[in-house]
Amino acid sequence: MGPGLPPALVLVVLSTGLAVATESLSNPSYKPPSVARANTRNVYYLAEEKIELDCIAEGSPEPIYRWFKNGVQLNLSTPENKARMTLQSNVGTLVIDQARTTDEGTYQCVAENNFGKSLSIKRNVQLARMDPFPTTVIQTKRALLGRSEILTCTPPNSIPKAKISWIIVSEGDMDYRDEDSDEGFNFVNLDNRITMDWKGNLYITNVKQEDGQDGDKYVCMANNKIVRSFNQGEDKILEPFGKPADEPVSLLWHSDLKVLGLVGKTAKFKCIFAGNPQAKIVWRRKGKELNSRMKQSKDIFDFEIKRVKYEDAGEYVCEGSNSAHDKVIRKTFVLTVEARPKWVVEPKDLIKGVEENAEFSCEAKGSPEPTVQWYINGNQIELEPDNPRRKLVGNKLIFTNLSKTDSDVIQCNATNKNGFIWADFFLHVLAIPANVDREPLPRLKVAEGQTITLTCQSSGKPKPTVVWFKGTQPLTGDRHVVQDNGDLLIKNVNHKDTGNYKCYARNRFGKDEANGTLTVRKKTKIDSVPLDLELIYGNEATFTCGAITDPLETLEYIWLRDGVRIEEDDPRVSINDGTLTIIDINSKDTANYTCMASNGLDNATATAKLQVKAPPDPPYNVSLRHCYANDALLKWQFDKNQENFSPLQGFIVEYNTSFNPDNWVTGARPSADSREAKIKLSLWVRYNFRVKAINEIGVGKPSAINPSECKTPQGQPDRHPRKVQTVGDKTNFLVVEWETMPQIEHNAPDFFYNISVREKDGNAVMNLVETDFTVGRKEIFINKTYKPYYIIVRAQNIVGQPDNKAQEILGYSGEAAPTVVPSNFELDPDKNVTATSAGFRWDPVNTSTEFMQGEYKGYKIRYWKKDQKETTMHEVFIPDSVKEDSRRKRRQTADNKMRAEVRNLPSYAEIESDVVVVNNYFSSEGSNIVNFSTPEGVPSAVEYLDALYRGSTHFLLEWGEPKEPNGNVTGYKVGYKKIQGLEIGELEVSKTVTKRRVFLGNLTPDTAYRVYVWGLTQEGQGEEYYIDVRTAEHTSDLVRPIIDEVRAAATSVKVTWQIPDIEGRPVGALSFLQYRQLTKNDWESVPEEEHEDFWQEIEGLKEATPYQVRVVTKTGQFGTESYQEAASDPRTFTTTGVDTFFPVFAYLNANETANNSTGAAKKANVLSAGWFIGMMVAIAILLLILIIVCIIKRNRGDKYHVQEKERLRGSNPDDGQDHFNEYAKSDENGVGQSNSFENNPEKMPLEYDETDSMEDYGDVDPGKFNEDGSFIGQYGVQKSPEPANASAMSTLV
């Protein structure tokens, strides 16, 4: 029954209302009281402690609080109550100190002011207590092993209800110390064998020896957390006895078969079954499947339905069974679902004006249907005086034509047998002049076509009437609608709606007005919509969108994915105005993409769909339905929308084990229609499972691992090791090998291999053990060569050996090297030695086991390059039986000779060869050695081929020498094929060259080619080597060369350069040098060259002159679109000559040229300096002394070695010619004339070879540069070195 006021309270309430001043009723700050809802309805307390009952209310004027106990008002001013009971300051919270038993009861708070009374819910206040257990003697119960046993408990009376549990207490245990905590107790562990009913009795469904607890007591304990007390009672000792026997299942206890469930709460059921073996309990629902809210507890006895719904009503069955008997016991429960009252529309406070109407609804639902009771100021409405303006219609309370005296606090209570709900609310009637609370915006700018609102929210009691004007014209019609709150709604605005708007609000007590301006702009429109896309994952998706808007506004684009704005924090996503790009798309990118064009006033949208064909999404709800010793049943769910737009082809069920958790093994491949799979299991393994889906695109990501692990029991191994054999690679040992067994096949701990060995002609058995399961080899020392043995290898674990018998094999102990050696090994006279083959013959050997010391297998012919045996030796096996293959042929002929042909010999080589006889593992000593030579052959493939540079129409290629020249390499052939898609064109042979670098031109830009290189000898073309390479795009700029080194001589200069390798940039087809004197502006060019080498020489320069040089590279024909050109940065240098002996002059000359008049001034200043004149005089004197010394040494007969060498070659070093390009020499001293060949005819050479002299001393030989263009040395290669005793003086000159 809901809360209500007794007659005593009714007498207190004025029947005609309170006289209230008009000013107060018209003040909106005044309102009736409203009590805040309490959190709890039941309050428990302890004697002599404090009780605190909250009551806080809002209202104006401040409410007055009163409390009622059991329907009677508490008089807090009596001496007895005044001493213990007080109200907290400014609120109505009741505080009772030193609580007593007499304070129990039902309490309710009333808050009252001039406008009515508000009531709190009733609260039950009870003294918390718990009685002791009755005194009993210790009861000893004997329990037969395997049977069930019940330990009863009669809980004491307790407020609130005590929690019952069972503990184990030893004889010497002291009383429990901490009354506030249950720590330190030895609780009985409740599991799938031991449980409690809802009364507190303990059930042992299958007694085991450990249930005796070594004589300790089972004690029933009650815990009341409010009184902070643990009471113990009904001690029992359990003595198990007998021998366990099978017991069929039996039902020991069940909860009520008729269960009332309340909507939103939890419904509980319980069945306790006994039996040996332990009973298996299954819960099911008749006629329907269990859903996710219905679960069996871990201890299997309980069944719960959480958050009960009406559709859960029906019959539920618990079934108990075990393997001892086919009997199945069932018990059926009937669940009826009802509901406590719940608000459909909860009444709310109302503030109204005079002459208005008010309506309160107290509509509740529940099962059974709730009854509704109305109250006014705490009195039942039926007891209130009649009010012609108030009427009750069903569950609605209606007021019409309100007056100020209708202000009241109203209560509503909805009740059924399952509970009640209580509402406390007020009606406040005011008289207030009209007022505009929220004026229109001073300036509002919108886009055409919209429906807009101009605000004019007004207040007043009664509710004001609002009228709108545009200028002086009142607004009426379909497009202009005045809302209930005074706002003006304008539909489909256009440019004509631009103007000034004014609103007027008025009621009987006053009026108010406000205005604002409206501006209408053109509408935003999408003129280019994005298109739907269907792409395969990994590709790029691009959506393009275009829009137009009012020219006075700024347009902005926003992209949304399924209605959510896309941010560019994802590196795969880029937005550029109306273009959205997503790279490397995946299945998660499948969505609707919306382009929103906005100018801040309105927006236009267009949507496109992206469907990404990708591997399927992972299956979900993977669950293990059963886990048996040899198989498991796995189930999962997979929806159509997870296929990712590609038909589902099937599933892959994978498992890992505790032995190798990182290795996932395929256990089953169910079809696309399946949602379950059975997987074969091994014993003594812990398994986890996951599932992948497959479609035409590929295999999807794996599902989450099944939540429950599958663990199989122990057993003996299923099989013995396979592939047992002996290996004869170790002399005097019997070596046994077998295929190891992985952990998943051990089936139990303590796994090992048992090896049994018995000699073929003996009876003694040797047994050995290998405990390391990863080892599959056992070496047994027996000191016998190639003797037969019987071997058995068995698998065994702690449980035992496999049921099947292990296979016995015959094997042999280790072999040794044969004791016989082939003889008379020689070239076969009937076979010609070719570039790659030769025939041999030799005398056969005795192949008996005694001489072979093992099983005879054949011969090996060994060959190697002379003096390179360790690095080049090859062996060709000649088998026992007559066989032929591409490398060797072997036969025994009538002359009792063994013959064989060996192919793939190295060409053009000095070869040595011998022959040995072999068994399985060893070879004999080698025969006599045969020496022979192979003629020239064709080369092997080159070591490498590389495109050093790629232009738009050419490649610069370089390759290595052939790995095996097989003769004298005479050159190389270069060719290419054009690649178009998957097709390769015809071979075009470009040229034959002798160098290992070539320029390949006249190609097509941005095209793939397959380029070939073959080595050549006199015997023909060798093996091919090819690479695939693509020409550069013509649109890219050429790479600029970089000058590496400039080497200047008197009248020439040599320049080396490089071209950087920049990805995506082409290089020029031709490179050449340009140069100019520093005093000139125009560049002069040397002839253009295909730059196979990156150096070039400029001749005909002036001595001691500063120049600039640069490297120019170009491609295409001048004047065409394909023409491109790029130049390096210029490099400045000065040629050598007279001035190079005087660096100051050379420096001044360069500066004079570069700086014109300024440089000349500097030169004049230096030449007139005293230090410079003195230095020149000193140098002249030093030169004179050196010349005199040289003349004296010549006249004394000393050899001037350099000049003598020149004369012997037929060249006069003093004839004025410049044979040293790097140093210009004057002949003014006349020394050369005194030692001419004309004056000394005995030194005239037999043959004049000026070329030889130039090669020794000149600087014009390109040999100074490597093939890659780099500079080797300043003076080139000297063919005739200087004599070792040449003097320092002659070297200087």
XYZ file of N, CA and C in Angstrom, residues 1098-1252:
465
model
N 90.612 19.196 -73.866
C 90.561 20.379 -74.721
C 91.997 20.748 -75.086
N 92.296 20.881 -76.370
C 93.629 21.234 -76.844
C 93.592 22.610 -77.507
N 94.812 23.105 -77.797
C 94.919 24.375 -78.512
C 94.677 25.589 -77.647
N 94.930 25.481 -76.338
C 94.736 26.610 -75.441
C 95.995 27.468 -75.394
N 95.899 28.667 -74.898
C 97.028 29.566 -74.721
C 97.729 29.268 -73.417
N 99.056 29.407 -73.461
C 99.817 29.166 -72.244
C 99.551 30.258 -71.212
N 99.605 29.823 -69.944
C 99.530 30.751 -68.795
C 98.339 31.698 -68.899
N 97.200 31.118 -69.251
C 96.000 31.932 -69.436
C 94.860 31.370 -68.594
N 94.114 32.230 -67.908
C 92.976 31.726 -67.114
C 91.775 31.441 -68.017
N 91.109 30.312 -67.735
C 89.943 29.885 -68.490
C 88.832 29.464 -67.533
N 87.641 29.348 -68.086
C 86.519 28.671 -67.422
C 86.092 27.488 -68.280
N 85.704 26.405 -67.619
C 85.242 25.211 -68.336
C 83.982 24.701 -67.652
N 83.086 24.127 -68.417
C 81.888 23.493 -67.858
C 81.525 22.286 -68.707
N 80.732 21.373 -68.115
C 80.260 20.167 -68.804
C 78.801 20.375 -69.156
N 78.470 20.124 -70.428
C 77.090 20.264 -70.906
C 76.592 18.888 -71.309
N 75.403 18.520 -70.861
C 74.766 17.265 -71.278
C 73.443 17.608 -71.939
N 73.093 16.848 -72.983
C 71.852 17.138 -73.703
C 71.241 15.850 -74.215
N 69.969 15.948 -74.604
C 69.256 14.823 -75.192
C 68.260 15.372 -76.193
N 67.922 14.594 -77.230
C 66.958 15.006 -78.246
C 67.583 15.899 -79.302
N 66.783 16.247 -80.324
C 67.228 17.107 -81.424
C 66.903 18.565 -81.104
N 67.866 19.425 -81.357
C 67.674 20.842 -81.072
C 66.502 21.390 -81.894
N 65.666 22.168 -81.258
C 64.509 22.741 -81.939
C 63.258 21.905 -81.840
N 63.355 20.692 -81.273
C 62.181 19.838 -81.089
C 61.765 19.847 -79.625
N 60.531 19.324 -79.373
C 60.035 19.272 -77.989
C 60.860 18.352 -77.122
N 61.503 17.375 -77.746
C 62.271 16.401 -76.966
C 63.625 16.925 -76.523
N 64.024 18.086 -77.018
C 65.356 18.594 -76.712
C 65.422 19.117 -75.278
N 66.469 18.687 -74.569
C 66.756 19.174 -73.230
C 68.254 19.355 -73.072
N 68.654 20.276 -72.221
C 70.065 20.567 -72.024
C 70.277 20.981 -70.575
N 71.419 20.576 -70.008
C 71.776 20.964 -68.641
C 73.280 21.119 -68.565
N 73.740 22.102 -67.816
C 75.174 22.379 -67.703
C 75.597 22.354 -66.249
N 76.851 21.962 -66.042
C 77.409 21.981 -64.693
C 77.763 23.399 -64.288
N 78.113 23.585 -63.043
C 78.680 24.852 -62.617
C 80.057 25.018 -63.261
N 80.431 26.223 -63.725
C 81.750 26.407 -64.371
C 82.878 26.267 -63.354
N 84.045 25.800 -63.851
C 85.261 25.692 -63.030
C 86.351 26.542 -63.672
N 87.046 27.355 -62.895
C 88.116 28.231 -63.390
C 89.469 27.551 -63.228
N 90.354 27.648 -64.263
C 91.707 27.094 -64.193
C 92.644 27.993 -65.005
N 93.927 27.783 -64.849
C 94.941 28.536 -65.603
C 95.908 27.558 -66.230
N 96.123 27.677 -67.520
C 97.087 26.794 -68.198
C 98.488 27.094 -67.693
N 99.380 26.104 -67.851
C 100.772 26.276 -67.421
C 101.545 26.999 -68.512
N 102.804 27.390 -68.196
C 103.662 28.103 -69.155
C 104.742 28.817 -68.391
N 105.350 29.862 -68.996
C 106.473 30.568 -68.358
C 106.069 31.088 -66.994
N 104.915 31.670 -66.916
C 104.513 32.306 -65.666
C 104.293 31.318 -64.543
N 104.228 30.014 -64.867
C 103.971 29.065 -63.792
C 105.174 28.878 -62.892
N 106.372 29.301 -63.377
C 107.499 29.296 -62.456
C 107.399 30.435 -61.468
N 106.500 31.396 -61.746
C 106.338 32.556 -60.884
C 104.868 32.684 -60.535
N 104.451 32.008 -59.499
C 103.029 31.992 -59.147
C 102.456 33.373 -58.941
N 103.285 34.327 -58.555
C 102.754 35.669 -58.322
C 102.251 36.258 -59.623
N 103.029 36.058 -60.721
C 102.609 36.570 -62.024
C 101.327 35.916 -62.468
N 101.292 34.590 -62.308
C 100.070 33.884 -62.740
C 98.871 34.403 -61.981
N 99.043 34.596 -60.691
C 97.940 35.110 -59.862
C 97.515 36.494 -60.321
N 98.545 37.371 -60.605
C 98.238 38.741 -61.011
C 97.569 38.775 -62.370
N 98.011 37.876 -63.275
C 97.397 37.836 -64.598
C 95.927 37.455 -64.491
N 95.653 36.454 -63.662
C 94.263 36.033 -63.505
C 93.427 37.144 -62.919
N 93.992 37.837 -61.911
C 93.240 38.922 -61.280
C 93.049 40.094 -62.229
N 94.100 40.302 -63.073
C 93.980 41.416 -64.018
C 92.834 41.161 -64.983
N 92.722 39.911 -65.433
C 91.655 39.584 -66.376
C 90.304 39.682 -65.716
N 90.240 39.210 -64.481
C 88.942 39.196 -63.808
C 88.526 40.569 -63.345
N 89.505 41.406 -62.933
C 89.140 42.660 -62.286
C 89.477 43.913 -63.106
N 90.007 43.719 -64.329
C 90.306 44.831 -65.232
C 91.243 45.848 -64.575
N 90.827 47.085 -64.501
C 91.724 48.170 -64.068
C 92.143 48.008 -62.623
N 91.256 47.486 -61.813
C 91.605 47.305 -60.394
C 92.735 46.319 -60.256
N 92.652 45.191 -61.018
C 93.731 44.198 -60.978
C 95.030 44.761 -61.476
N 94.991 45.594 -62.505
C 96.226 46.173 -63.046
C 96.906 47.046 -62.025
N 96.131 47.765 -61.287
C 96.710 48.618 -60.246
C 97.424 47.794 -59.202
N 96.792 46.666 -58.842
C 97.434 45.806 -57.829
C 98.732 45.244 -58.342
N 98.760 44.876 -59.664
C 99.982 44.291 -60.225
C 101.108 45.318 -60.220
N 100.811 46.545 -60.586
C 101.837 47.587 -60.603
C 102.415 47.818 -59.219
N 101.565 47.755 -58.240
C 102.041 47.967 -56.867
C 102.974 46.868 -56.437
N 102.687 45.635 -56.816
C 103.537 44.514 -56.403
C 104.875 44.573 -57.121
N 104.877 44.879 -58.446
C 106.122 44.885 -59.220
C 107.083 45.961 -58.728
N 106.550 47.008 -58.151
C 107.410 48.079 -57.663
C 107.834 47.893 -56.213
N 107.385 46.808 -55.613
C 107.728 46.581 -54.205
C 109.165 46.111 -54.093
N 109.869 46.547 -53.027
C 111.258 46.176 -52.847
C 111.456 44.692 -52.602
N 110.556 44.103 -51.823
C 110.715 42.662 -51.510
C 110.604 41.829 -52.775
N 109.815 42.290 -53.729
C 109.636 41.505 -54.947
C 110.893 41.578 -55.834
N 111.485 42.764 -55.952
C 112.700 42.924 -56.752
C 113.833 42.088 -56.166
N 113.959 42.098 -54.813
C 115.008 41.302 -54.175
C 114.831 39.817 -54.410
N 113.599 39.347 -54.363
C 113.338 37.915 -54.578
C 113.701 37.521 -56.012
N 113.406 38.353 -57.005
C 113.746 38.046 -58.388
C 115.254 37.961 -58.596
N 116.006 38.871 -57.991
C 117.480 38.850 -58.099
C 118.031 37.557 -57.510
N 117.514 37.164 -56.351
C 117.999 35.931 -55.713
C 117.726 34.715 -56.578
N 116.551 34.668 -57.184
C 116.213 33.524 -58.051
C 117.133 33.473 -59.261
N 117.471 34.642 -59.867
C 118.358 34.680 -61.039
C 119.743 34.174 -60.683
N 120.272 34.615 -59.527
C 121.608 34.158 -59.089
C 121.587 32.649 -58.879
N 120.528 32.123 -58.233
C 120.449 30.678 -57.972
C 120.418 29.891 -59.271
N 119.703 30.353 -60.275
C 119.651 29.668 -61.564
C 121.012 29.684 -62.250
N 121.721 30.783 -62.174
C 123.051 30.877 -62.787
C 123.997 29.873 -62.171
N 123.961 29.755 -60.849
C 124.842 28.791 -60.155
C 124.500 27.372 -60.607
N 123.232 27.033 -60.718
C 122.846 25.677 -61.129
C 123.318 25.374 -62.542
N 123.222 26.345 -63.440
C 123.665 26.123 -64.832
C 125.159 25.874 -64.881
N 125.933 26.651 -64.128
C 127.399 26.465 -64.103
C 127.738 25.077 -63.593
N 127.067 24.607 -62.519
C 127.342 23.270 -61.962
C 127.062 22.193 -63.001
N 125.970 22.337 -63.726
C 125.624 21.331 -64.734
C 126.682 21.258 -65.830
N 127.162 22.439 -66.299
C 128.174 22.461 -67.360
C 129.436 21.774 -66.888
N 129.849 22.059 -65.638
C 131.070 21.443 -65.096
C 130.910 19.936 -65.048
N 129.766 19.481 -64.579
C 129.569 18.023 -64.459
C 129.587 17.362 -65.835
N 129.040 17.982 -66.846
C 129.066 17.418 -68.195
C 130.496 17.349 -68.730
N 131.225 18.433 -68.561
C 132.607 18.460 -69.076
C 133.472 17.427 -68.393
N 133.120 16.995 -67.150
C 133.886 15.959 -66.436
C 133.464 14.558 -66.861
N 132.508 14.420 -67.770
C 132.114 13.090 -68.271
C 130.937 12.468 -67.589
N 130.278 13.157 -66.641
C 129.094 12.574 -65.984
C 127.967 12.452 -66.980
N 127.166 11.381 -66.870
C 126.021 11.163 -67.736
C 124.847 12.001 -67.265
N 124.269 12.686 -68.200
C 123.022 13.420 -67.924
C 121.913 12.519 -68.415
N 121.415 11.700 -67.535
C 120.666 10.510 -67.927
C 119.417 10.815 -68.712
N 118.679 11.787 -68.332
C 117.420 12.055 -69.038
C 117.702 12.480 -70.457
N 118.681 13.394 -70.651
C 118.990 13.855 -71.995
C 119.607 12.743 -72.833
N 120.457 11.909 -72.197
C 121.044 10.782 -72.930
C 119.960 9.854 -73.424
N 118.990 9.624 -72.612
C 117.889 8.735 -73.013
C 117.149 9.304 -74.212
N 116.931 10.617 -74.198
C 116.253 11.256 -75.312
C 117.066 11.110 -76.600
N 118.412 11.287 -76.493
C 119.233 11.160 -77.697
C 119.212 9.747 -78.236
N 119.239 8.757 -77.344
C 119.185 7.359 -77.798
C 117.885 7.051 -78.506
N 116.856 7.765 -78.197
C 115.568 7.581 -78.856
C 115.477 8.432 -80.124
N 116.517 9.187 -80.430
C 116.493 9.977 -81.657
C 115.879 11.331 -81.492
N 115.817 11.862 -80.302
C 115.198 13.159 -80.065
C 116.190 14.072 -79.375
N 116.258 15.301 -79.838
C 117.157 16.274 -79.239
C 116.409 17.021 -78.162
N 116.757 16.849 -76.885
C 116.041 17.528 -75.819
C 116.227 19.036 -75.842
N 117.251 19.523 -76.590
C 117.515 20.954 -76.571
C 117.145 21.630 -77.875
N 116.316 20.977 -78.688
C 115.959 21.574 -79.960
C 114.813 22.565 -79.842
N 114.426 22.879 -78.637
C 113.382 23.891 -78.446
C 111.983 23.315 -78.418
N 111.821 22.006 -78.691
C 110.474 21.419 -78.646
C 110.070 21.156 -77.203
N 108.735 21.234 -76.972
C 108.198 21.096 -75.601
C 107.746 19.672 -75.388
N 108.649 18.782 -74.967
C 108.279 17.394 -74.713
C 107.656 17.208 -73.347
N 107.838 18.131 -72.458
C 107.173 18.069 -71.146
C 106.009 19.041 -71.196
N 104.812 18.494 -71.319
C 103.640 19.350 -71.471
C 103.361 20.155 -70.215
N 103.726 19.635 -69.062
C 103.383 20.309 -67.835
C 104.331 21.487 -67.540
N 105.546 21.480 -68.097
C 106.518 22.529 -67.779
C 107.139 23.061 -69.070
N 106.934 24.325 -69.372
C 107.582 24.970 -70.527
C 109.024 25.341 -70.144
N 110.016 25.024 -71.062
C 111.441 25.258 -70.725
C 112.093 26.178 -71.768
N 112.846 27.133 -71.310
C 113.563 28.065 -72.215
C 114.922 27.493 -72.584
N 115.426 27.855 -73.717
C 116.736 27.355 -74.160
C 117.751 28.487 -74.274
N 117.538 29.548 -73.544
C 118.391 30.694 -73.696
C 119.821 30.464 -73.203
N 120.018 29.473 -72.309
C 121.363 29.249 -71.777
C 122.275 28.537 -72.771
N 121.717 28.002 -73.871
C 122.564 27.398 -74.909
C 123.128 26.064 -74.556
N 122.702 25.462 -73.423
C 123.278 24.164 -73.036
C 122.901 23.095 -74.033
N 121.643 23.156 -74.493
C 121.201 22.113 -75.430
C 122.053 22.074 -76.686
N 122.534 23.216 -77.179
C 123.285 23.231 -78.427
C 124.624 22.536 -78.297
N 125.258 22.609 -77.149
C 126.590 22.021 -76.980
C 126.544 20.519 -76.896
N 125.374 19.921 -76.675
C 125.279 18.466 -76.538
C 124.344 17.871 -77.570
N 124.263 18.485 -78.760
C 123.383 17.967 -79.806
C 123.953 16.699 -80.395
N 123.060 15.914 -81.061
C 123.515 14.675 -81.687
C 124.487 14.942 -82.843
N 124.350 16.129 -83.484
C 125.278 16.422 -84.574
C 126.724 16.494 -84.075
N 126.910 16.959 -82.887
C 128.256 17.078 -82.332
C 128.746 15.777 -81.735
N 127.908 14.783 -81.578
C 128.310 13.499 -80.973
C 127.668 12.371 -81.766
N 128.159 12.074 -82.949
C 127.518 11.068 -83.792
C 127.548 9.669 -83.213
N 128.428 9.355 -82.243
C 128.449 8.011 -81.665
C 127.166 7.701 -80.891
N 126.448 8.728 -80.450
C 125.227 8.510 -79.658
C 123.988 8.542 -80.516
N 124.166 8.605 -81.850
C 122.993 8.610 -82.728
C 122.275 7.264 -82.603
N 120.939 7.232 -82.340
C 120.226 5.952 -82.178
C 120.104 5.234 -83.505
N 119.960 3.895 -83.411
C 119.761 3.085 -84.604
C 118.426 3.358 -85.245
N 117.410 3.676 -84.421
C 116.062 3.933 -84.964
C 115.442 5.076 -84.197
N 114.903 6.022 -84.962
C 114.260 7.184 -84.328
C 112.797 6.854 -84.049
N 112.398 6.962 -82.791
C 110.997 6.651 -82.401
C 110.466 7.776 -81.535
N 109.974 8.815 -82.194
C 109.453 9.955 -81.454
C 108.180 9.591 -80.672
N 107.442 8.668 -81.235
C 106.212 8.245 -80.544
C 106.531 7.668 -79.189
N 107.563 6.837 -79.111
C 107.934 6.229 -77.833
C 108.304 7.295 -76.824
